[in-house]
Amino acid sequence: MIHFKREGGFAGLSTSKEVDETDLPENIRKLLKKLPDVKTKTGKSLRRDGFKYTIEVEVEKKATQYIINEEDVSEAIAPLIEYLDALPMKPSS
Amino acid sequence: MCNNSVFCQIVPPFLSDKDVKELDVQFRERRTIKSDLEAMPAVAFLGTKRVKRFIYDCTNTIFQQLKLVRKEGGAKVKDKSVNTAYDYAGIIRTYFKKKLKFNSFDGNGSDMIFNVHYGENYNNAFWDGDEMTFGDGDGDSFLSFVNSLDVMGHELGHGVIQFTANLDYEKQPGALNEHFADVFGTAIKQSALKQDAKTADWLIGDTIVGPNFPGIAIRSMRDPGTAFSGDPQPNHMDNFFGGSDDHFGVHINSGIPNRIFYLASMEITTQKATRIWFDALKQLKYNADFKAFKKAVVASTTKAEKSKSVGKGSVLKIAGAFKSVGL
């Protein structure tokens, strides 16, 4: 299972989405493997009102979480975030 | 597949493959340098340098400073967003210089850079260390973020904050960072519309919400928590947000100081309150919490009362505004 969360932005709103990994298109699923390579810039970020993304990949009850600031989104993983962000909202529990 | 996309890019037709590669390298190098910058407090608050405006079109990509479409003194262009950004930038520049004696975002007359048409259907605007960037919105929840003087004033306000107190961007200092940006946004809007505290709507982002946005604005400074259905802003310390979302609630808990500013403005006028707030901002440390904020505002009001720039009894009125939200 993939849990996706976007927070921050000018409005400061949080949205959560989730999707089964097997439901992802092949090209998007491949991008999950690139998440460990995302480099976070050192030093204090000066971006204000930017988005922050959290992607949690859960495989056999073991979850790995990746937190990515908008300015650290590389072109390599941009399509993954774009895809997850466009998913329908998770129903509120 | 580029529906509702933030990142998908259309390479502008005037750029060759080589140009795109070089641009990408330059862009990433510049971003790295920017993220390593430690902002220095401004020393001179009113440089004599003439601040120039530069408006760039991102052409719906995520490249900033891609195509210069209008610069200082340049004629109007066909693109409405470009002209709006240029005109609003002029109003904001004049406000800071004339009303707050602060030249540009750094107090030292640096040029102002605005990027418009960022991303595709991008529902956001941000300050990035030395420039501002605005999305067009998706036309559904949000319209163009350029279409709001308070939003543009807010973003440039983040620059002013960076070069004065340089407040942290999480927890209470972060909420104050967002609060001061809203103060600048509403003060500039009220000044431009010739409004005062009693006639203003105190809304932030009311002109950028789209037809399917569930409310009238992004924030209400008068009544935090009422701008839209599900608005999470508290208006009192009793409802302080203690979660970790949004950098520990920077856009959420800013509702508390926003309410204080509204109450203070009702007592002494928005323009006088803004001057006091700006004076307080220059005294704050990067890690200031709400308690330190209160101390600085009360000290600045005391100074203003002594110099007779505000009426007798103003200190008590301002302290009362803090007390009414539980501070």
Short mmCIF file of C-alpha atoms in Angstrom, two decimals, chain A residues 5 7-14 41-53 69-75 78 81-83 85-86, chain B residues 1 5 7-8 24 28 31-32 34-37 122-129 151 154-155 158 168-169 177-178 204 218-219 228 245-246 251:
data_model
loop_
_atom_site.label_atom_id
_atom_site.label_comp_id
_atom_site.label_asym_id
_atom_site.label_seq_id
_atom_site.Cartn_x
_atom_site.Cartn_y
_atom_site.Cartn_z
CA LYS A 5 0.18 13.18 1.91
CA GLU A 7 0.75 19.55 3.26
CA GLY A 8 1.59 23.24 3.42
CA GLY A 9 1.22 25.65 0.54
CA PHE A 10 -0.26 29.15 0.82
CA ALA A 11 -3.50 27.69 2.13
CA GLY A 12 -1.75 25.31 4.56
CA LEU A 13 -4.15 22.48 3.78
CA SER A 14 -3.33 18.79 4.05
CA LYS A 41 19.47 20.00 0.13
CA THR A 42 21.59 20.90 3.09
CA GLY A 43 21.06 24.11 4.99
CA LYS A 44 17.92 25.93 5.92
CA SER A 45 15.30 26.11 3.18
CA LEU A 46 14.23 29.65 2.38
CA ARG A 47 11.06 28.60 0.60
CA ARG A 48 7.91 29.89 2.26
CA ASP A 49 4.43 28.56 1.44
CA GLY A 50 5.89 25.58 -0.42
CA PHE A 51 4.39 22.09 -0.36
CA LYS A 52 5.75 19.14 1.60
CA TYR A 53 5.08 15.56 0.46
CA ASN A 69 10.04 19.22 0.25
CA GLU A 70 8.74 20.67 -2.99
CA GLU A 71 12.10 22.20 -3.90
CA ASP A 72 13.76 18.79 -3.61
CA VAL A 73 11.49 17.10 -6.14
CA SER A 74 13.73 15.97 -8.97
CA GLU A 75 12.54 15.45 -12.53
CA ALA A 78 8.11 14.32 -10.39
CA ILE A 81 4.27 12.78 -7.13
CA GLU A 82 2.12 14.20 -9.89
CA TYR A 83 0.31 10.88 -10.23
CA ASP A 85 -1.35 14.02 -6.03
CA ALA A 86 -4.00 13.60 -8.73
CA MET B 1 -1.02 12.88 -18.99
CA SER B 5 -0.24 18.65 -12.99
CA PHE B 7 5.40 19.30 -12.48
CA CYS B 8 4.77 18.27 -16.04
CA ASP B 24 18.23 22.90 -15.94
CA ARG B 28 19.55 23.43 -9.98
CA ARG B 31 18.58 26.47 -6.09
CA THR B 32 21.40 24.74 -4.22
CA LYS B 34 19.88 29.58 -2.44
CA SER B 35 19.17 26.80 0.00
CA ASP B 36 22.60 27.31 1.53
CA LEU B 37 22.08 31.02 2.03
CA TYR B 122 -0.54 25.06 -9.99
CA ASN B 123 -2.60 25.96 -6.92
CA ASN B 124 0.01 27.89 -5.01
CA ALA B 125 2.38 30.84 -4.67
CA PHE B 126 5.65 30.94 -2.78
CA TRP B 127 8.64 33.02 -1.73
CA ASP B 128 11.93 31.40 -2.55
CA GLY B 129 14.70 33.34 -0.80
CA VAL B 151 -1.36 37.33 -1.72
CA HIS B 154 2.11 38.31 1.66
CA GLU B 155 4.79 36.69 -0.51
CA HIS B 158 8.11 36.76 3.58
CA ASP B 168 12.03 30.14 11.75
CA TYR B 169 9.46 28.33 9.66
CA ASN B 177 6.23 34.28 10.12
CA GLU B 178 2.90 33.54 8.41
CA ILE B 204 -6.81 36.89 2.62
CA ILE B 218 -8.29 31.30 2.32
CA ARG B 219 -8.16 33.06 5.67
CA PHE B 228 -14.21 28.12 4.34
CA ASP B 245 1.04 19.06 9.79
CA ASP B 246 1.98 22.22 7.91
CA HIS B 251 -0.71 28.54 8.46
#
